[in-house]
mmCIF file of C-alpha atoms and ligand atoms in Angstrom:
data_model
loop_
_atom_site.group_PDB
_atom_site.id
_atom_site.type_symbol
_atom_site.label_atom_id
_atom_site.label_comp_id
_atom_site.label_asym_id
_atom_site.label_seq_id
_atom_site.Cartn_x
_atom_site.Cartn_y
_atom_site.Cartn_z
ATOM 1 C CA VAL V 1 -19.959 -19.036 17.691
ATOM 2 C CA SER V 2 -18.389 -20.984 15.049
ATOM 3 C CA SER V 3 -14.265 -21.495 14.489
ATOM 4 C CA GLU V 4 -13.157 -22.370 11.393
ATOM 5 C CA SER V 5 -9.253 -22.414 9.983
ATOM 6 C CA SER V 6 -8.530 -20.409 6.904
ATOM 7 C CA SER V 7 -5.888 -18.629 5.079
ATOM 8 C CA ARG V 8 -5.299 -16.171 8.326
ATOM 9 C CA ALA V 9 -1.990 -18.750 9.186
ATOM 10 C CA ILE V 10 0.669 -17.389 6.228
ATOM 11 C CA THR V 11 3.400 -19.451 6.400
ATOM 12 C CA LEU V 12 7.073 -18.887 5.002
ATOM 13 C CA ASP V 13 9.234 -21.332 3.784
ATOM 14 C CA LEU V 14 12.470 -20.142 5.202
ATOM 15 C CA LYS V 15 14.562 -22.957 3.008
ATOM 16 C CA ASN V 16 13.163 -22.498 -0.355
ATOM 17 C CA PHE V 17 12.089 -18.986 0.375
ATOM 18 C CA VAL V 18 8.340 -19.775 -0.565
ATOM 19 C CA MET V 19 5.545 -17.785 0.827
ATOM 20 C CA THR V 20 2.073 -19.196 1.854
ATOM 21 C CA PRO V 21 -0.191 -18.663 0.480
ATOM 22 C CA ALA V 22 -0.046 -15.208 -2.100
ATOM 23 C CA THR V 23 -2.407 -13.422 -3.704
ATOM 24 C CA ARG V 24 0.456 -12.221 -5.885
ATOM 25 C CA LYS V 25 3.801 -13.640 -7.389
ATOM 26 C CA ARG V 26 6.137 -11.542 -9.263
ATOM 27 C CA GLU V 27 9.717 -11.337 -11.476
ATOM 28 C CA VAL V 28 11.119 -8.183 -12.165
ATOM 29 C CA ARG V 29 14.083 -8.949 -14.568
ATOM 30 C CA LEU V 30 16.795 -6.455 -15.553
ATOM 31 C CA SER V 31 14.840 -5.347 -19.067
ATOM 32 C CA GLU V 32 12.654 -3.712 -16.829
ATOM 33 C CA LEU V 33 14.649 -2.339 -14.331
ATOM 34 C CA LYS V 34 17.156 -1.117 -16.855
ATOM 35 C CA ASP V 35 16.216 2.673 -16.774
ATOM 36 C CA TYR V 36 16.495 3.063 -12.899
ATOM 37 C CA PHE V 37 20.560 1.822 -12.699
ATOM 38 C CA SER V 38 22.690 4.901 -12.734
ATOM 39 C CA ASP V 39 24.630 3.154 -15.734
ATOM 40 C CA PRO V 40 21.835 1.771 -18.663
ATOM 41 C CA GLU V 41 24.357 1.007 -20.730
ATOM 42 C CA ALA V 42 26.013 -1.270 -18.581
ATOM 43 C CA ALA V 43 22.441 -3.531 -18.285
ATOM 44 C CA ASP V 44 22.169 -2.765 -22.138
ATOM 45 C CA LYS V 45 25.670 -4.756 -21.855
ATOM 46 C CA ILE V 46 24.448 -7.888 -20.050
ATOM 47 C CA LEU V 47 21.032 -7.966 -22.054
ATOM 48 C CA SER V 48 22.713 -8.174 -25.074
ATOM 49 C CA SER V 49 24.867 -11.038 -24.128
ATOM 50 C CA GLY V 50 21.466 -12.911 -24.582
ATOM 51 C CA ARG V 51 20.765 -12.547 -20.718
ATOM 52 C CA ASP V 52 17.739 -10.959 -19.089
ATOM 53 C CA PRO V 53 18.233 -11.997 -15.395
ATOM 54 C CA VAL V 54 15.526 -11.878 -12.773
ATOM 55 C CA VAL V 55 16.513 -9.284 -9.790
ATOM 56 C CA TYR V 56 14.351 -9.545 -7.573
ATOM 57 C CA GLU V 57 10.967 -11.355 -6.920
ATOM 58 C CA TYR V 58 8.165 -11.260 -4.310
ATOM 59 C CA TYR V 59 5.157 -12.177 -3.220
ATOM 60 C CA GLU V 60 2.235 -10.606 -1.677
ATOM 61 C CA TYR V 61 -0.646 -11.699 0.310
ATOM 62 C CA VAL V 62 -3.123 -9.369 0.454
ATOM 63 C CA VAL V 63 -6.229 -9.826 1.766
ATOM 64 C CA GLU V 64 -8.577 -6.646 0.805
ATOM 65 C CA GLU V 65 -7.017 -3.222 0.031
ATOM 66 C CA SER V 66 -8.917 -1.574 2.000
ATOM 67 C CA ALA V 67 -8.489 1.079 5.292
ATOM 68 C CA GLY V 68 -7.542 -1.326 8.083
ATOM 69 C CA HIS V 69 -5.864 -4.110 6.964
ATOM 70 C CA LEU V 70 -2.803 -4.642 5.946
ATOM 71 C CA SER V 71 -0.394 -6.735 2.990
ATOM 72 C CA LEU V 72 2.033 -9.062 3.933
ATOM 73 C CA GLY V 73 5.114 -10.292 1.667
ATOM 74 C CA LEU V 74 8.184 -11.745 0.979
ATOM 75 C CA THR V 75 10.967 -10.161 -1.176
ATOM 76 C CA ILE V 76 13.993 -12.176 -2.639
ATOM 77 C CA ILE V 77 16.721 -9.927 -4.577
ATOM 78 C CA TYR V 78 19.171 -11.930 -6.335
ATOM 79 C CA PRO V 79 23.216 -11.172 -6.207
ATOM 80 C CA GLY V 80 24.614 -9.123 -9.212
ATOM 81 C CA LYS V 81 25.088 -5.662 -10.533
ATOM 82 C CA VAL V 82 24.791 -3.081 -13.449
ATOM 83 C CA GLY V 83 28.478 -1.892 -13.664
ATOM 84 C CA LYS V 84 29.065 -1.123 -10.270
ATOM 85 C CA GLU V 85 25.350 -0.501 -8.549
ATOM 86 C CA TYR V 86 23.980 -3.319 -6.764
ATOM 87 C CA PHE V 87 20.871 -5.337 -7.933
ATOM 88 C CA MET V 88 17.644 -3.272 -6.390
ATOM 89 C CA THR V 89 14.398 -2.794 -6.198
ATOM 90 C CA ARG V 90 12.713 -0.287 -8.484
ATOM 91 C CA GLY V 91 11.717 1.451 -5.044
ATOM 92 C CA HIS V 92 8.340 3.855 -4.653
ATOM 93 C CA PHE V 93 6.421 6.040 -2.482
ATOM 94 C CA HIS V 94 2.831 5.047 -0.690
ATOM 95 C CA LEU V 95 0.517 7.209 -2.054
ATOM 96 C CA LYS V 96 -0.778 7.727 1.580
ATOM 97 C CA PRO V 97 1.449 8.053 4.456
ATOM 98 C CA ALA V 98 1.292 4.568 5.228
ATOM 99 C CA ALA V 99 4.497 2.967 6.838
ATOM 100 C CA GLU V 100 6.663 0.103 6.582
ATOM 101 C CA PHE V 101 8.542 -2.370 8.499
ATOM 102 C CA TYR V 102 11.048 -4.860 6.946
ATOM 103 C CA TYR V 103 12.860 -7.613 8.124
ATOM 104 C CA GLY V 104 15.974 -9.259 7.090
ATOM 105 C CA ILE V 105 15.525 -12.959 6.979
ATOM 106 C CA ARG V 106 18.896 -13.938 4.694
ATOM 107 C CA GLY V 107 21.984 -12.196 3.217
ATOM 108 C CA ARG V 108 23.103 -8.622 3.383
ATOM 109 C CA GLY V 109 21.194 -5.790 2.277
ATOM 110 C CA MET V 110 19.882 -2.061 2.490
ATOM 111 C CA LEU V 111 16.903 -0.388 3.282
ATOM 112 C CA LEU V 112 17.415 3.211 1.653
ATOM 113 C CA ILE V 113 14.814 5.927 2.334
ATOM 114 C CA GLN V 114 14.373 9.373 1.184
ATOM 115 C CA SER V 115 11.783 11.937 2.581
ATOM 116 C CA GLU V 116 9.662 13.611 0.412
ATOM 117 C CA ASP V 117 11.811 17.018 0.675
ATOM 118 C CA GLY V 118 14.724 14.958 -0.512
ATOM 119 C CA ARG V 119 16.361 13.850 2.957
ATOM 120 C CA VAL V 120 17.812 10.316 2.194
ATOM 121 C CA GLU V 121 18.691 7.913 5.450
ATOM 122 C CA TYR V 122 19.441 3.867 5.261
ATOM 123 C CA VAL V 123 19.256 0.863 7.306
ATOM 124 C CA GLU V 124 21.870 -1.852 6.631
ATOM 125 C CA LEU V 125 19.369 -5.088 6.792
ATOM 126 C CA ARG V 126 20.786 -8.335 7.954
ATOM 127 C CA PRO V 127 19.199 -11.407 9.184
ATOM 128 C CA GLY V 128 16.976 -10.431 12.744
ATOM 129 C CA VAL V 129 17.329 -6.602 11.885
ATOM 130 C CA ILE V 130 14.031 -4.484 11.492
ATOM 131 C CA GLY V 131 13.878 -1.715 8.903
ATOM 132 C CA TYR V 132 11.357 0.529 9.680
ATOM 133 C CA VAL V 133 9.959 3.189 6.944
ATOM 134 C CA PRO V 134 8.350 6.212 7.900
ATOM 135 C CA PRO V 135 4.934 7.835 6.293
ATOM 136 C CA GLY V 136 5.275 9.638 3.578
ATOM 137 C CA TRP V 137 9.011 8.273 2.867
ATOM 138 C CA GLY V 138 10.274 6.879 -0.477
ATOM 139 C CA HIS V 139 11.706 3.355 -0.478
ATOM 140 C CA ARG V 140 13.896 0.902 -2.173
ATOM 141 C CA THR V 141 15.829 -1.845 -1.225
ATOM 142 C CA ILE V 142 19.534 -3.152 -2.258
ATOM 143 C CA ASN V 143 21.308 -6.841 -2.325
ATOM 144 C CA THR V 144 24.951 -5.668 -0.487
ATOM 145 C CA GLY V 145 25.877 -9.129 -0.613
ATOM 146 C CA ARG V 146 27.161 -12.127 -2.725
ATOM 147 C CA ALA V 147 23.990 -14.120 -2.022
ATOM 148 C CA MET V 148 20.539 -14.477 -1.876
ATOM 149 C CA PHE V 149 18.754 -11.164 0.210
ATOM 150 C CA VAL V 150 15.639 -11.796 1.595
ATOM 151 C CA PHE V 151 12.902 -9.670 3.888
ATOM 152 C CA PHE V 152 9.639 -9.807 4.897
ATOM 153 C CA PHE V 153 7.222 -6.982 4.726
ATOM 154 C CA ALA V 154 4.413 -5.396 6.256
ATOM 155 C CA TYR V 155 2.289 -2.385 4.974
ATOM 156 C CA PRO V 156 -1.335 -1.068 5.291
ATOM 157 C CA SER V 157 -3.317 -2.368 2.167
ATOM 158 C CA ASP V 158 -4.906 0.618 1.308
ATOM 159 C CA ALA V 159 -1.322 2.401 1.311
ATOM 160 C CA GLY V 160 -1.032 2.407 -3.045
ATOM 161 C CA HIS V 161 2.008 3.024 -4.706
ATOM 162 C CA ASP V 162 3.441 5.735 -6.768
ATOM 163 C CA TYR V 163 6.538 4.395 -9.234
ATOM 164 C CA GLY V 164 6.046 7.426 -10.944
ATOM 165 C CA ILE V 165 8.893 9.502 -9.009
ATOM 166 C CA VAL V 166 11.069 7.429 -8.853
ATOM 167 C CA LYS V 167 11.325 6.532 -12.379
ATOM 168 C CA GLU V 168 11.728 9.750 -13.090
ATOM 169 C CA LYS V 169 14.148 11.217 -10.458
ATOM 170 C CA GLY V 170 15.734 8.272 -8.718
ATOM 171 C CA PHE V 171 16.627 8.291 -5.332
ATOM 172 C CA ALA V 172 19.389 11.408 -4.232
ATOM 173 C CA LYS V 173 22.013 8.162 -3.323
ATOM 174 C CA ILE V 174 22.639 5.080 -5.097
ATOM 175 C CA VAL V 175 24.266 2.242 -3.921
ATOM 176 C CA ILE V 176 28.311 0.979 -5.437
ATOM 177 C CA GLU V 177 30.342 -1.222 -5.051
ATOM 178 C CA GLU V 178 33.949 0.412 -4.024
ATOM 179 C CA LYS V 179 37.110 -1.681 -3.286
ATOM 180 C CA GLY V 180 34.448 -4.499 -2.629
ATOM 181 C CA ARG V 181 32.064 -2.862 -0.402
ATOM 182 C CA PRO V 182 29.151 -1.162 -0.508
ATOM 183 C CA LYS V 183 29.060 2.599 -0.297
ATOM 184 C CA VAL V 184 26.439 5.402 -0.414
ATOM 185 C CA VAL V 185 27.145 7.687 -2.904
ATOM 186 C CA ASP V 186 25.115 11.164 -4.730
ATOM 187 C CA ASN V 187 23.211 9.967 -7.699
ATOM 188 C CA PRO V 188 24.788 11.705 -10.644
ATOM 189 C CA LYS V 189 22.032 11.602 -12.384
ATOM 190 C CA TYR V 190 19.609 13.253 -9.073
ATOM 191 C CA THR V 191 18.275 16.638 -9.952
ATOM 192 C CA SER V 192 15.765 18.191 -6.643
ATOM 193 C CA SER V 193 14.148 20.244 -9.363
ATOM 194 C CA THR V 194 10.676 19.701 -10.331
ATOM 195 C CA ILE V 195 11.197 21.553 -13.980
HETATM 196 O O1 PA5 F 1 5.926 -2.356 -0.661
HETATM 197 C C1 PA5 F 1 6.839 -2.743 -0.346
HETATM 198 O O2 PA5 F 1 8.011 -1.580 -0.488
HETATM 199 C C2 PA5 F 1 7.884 -4.049 -1.071
HETATM 200 O O3 PA5 F 1 7.006 -4.485 -0.730
HETATM 201 C C3 PA5 F 1 8.022 -3.611 -2.030
HETATM 202 O O4 PA5 F 1 6.953 -3.775 -3.123
HETATM 203 C C4 PA5 F 1 8.814 -5.394 -2.689
HETATM 204 O O5 PA5 F 1 9.905 -5.429 -2.321
HETATM 205 C C5 PA5 F 1 9.279 -4.695 -4.532
HETATM 206 O O6 PA5 F 1 9.770 -3.843 -5.197
HETATM 207 P P1 PA5 F 1 8.751 -2.470 -5.471
HETATM 208 O O7 PA5 F 1 7.536 -2.631 -5.256
HETATM 209 O O8 PA5 F 1 9.580 -1.031 -5.636
HETATM 210 O O9 PA5 F 1 9.146 -2.486 -7.066
HETATM 211 MN MN1 MN F 2 6.199 0.210 -0.031
#
């Protein structure tokens, strides 16, 4: 019998929001996300002022992208808006019907989920709240606060990611600020047809 200490222990630094070890670290800037917002002209305005802020970043620890394994990660969404719409992740569907959970660590946000037939639900994520994404549902997270929104996630490693549907059609609902508060409203650009 042999025993070894290894990278089976993953550490979340809850002060600096760093996950170690990580097999991947990615920063997503506004220029890459512009077309996901309902008002790309508002994004152009920010970009043409010479700024290209990091909207979100995430760490991922993937042991193996095969059945039975879990992928773990930490996402940080910065506070900000494009027009009235809050900073958010691109969002995606999994290629396989795989669930996911999000555990709120810092700040305030929303987890928006959408079934393949267009039903939308949302969970308000605060520190200590877990949001559950059922298999087959698309998901996006949104920072509805004025500080960093940080959460931990886990999902089956062989889930795969489909970003295409969201890029093409968006989600049926968007989250905007109205009178200083977050509001979930219909996405004016969303079309449920597949033409
Ligand atoms: O798997 C997830 O849903 C999360 O890890 C996201 O990938 C992460 O928050 C970044 O969002 P996206 O993959 O939509 O860019
Ligand atoms: Mn996912």
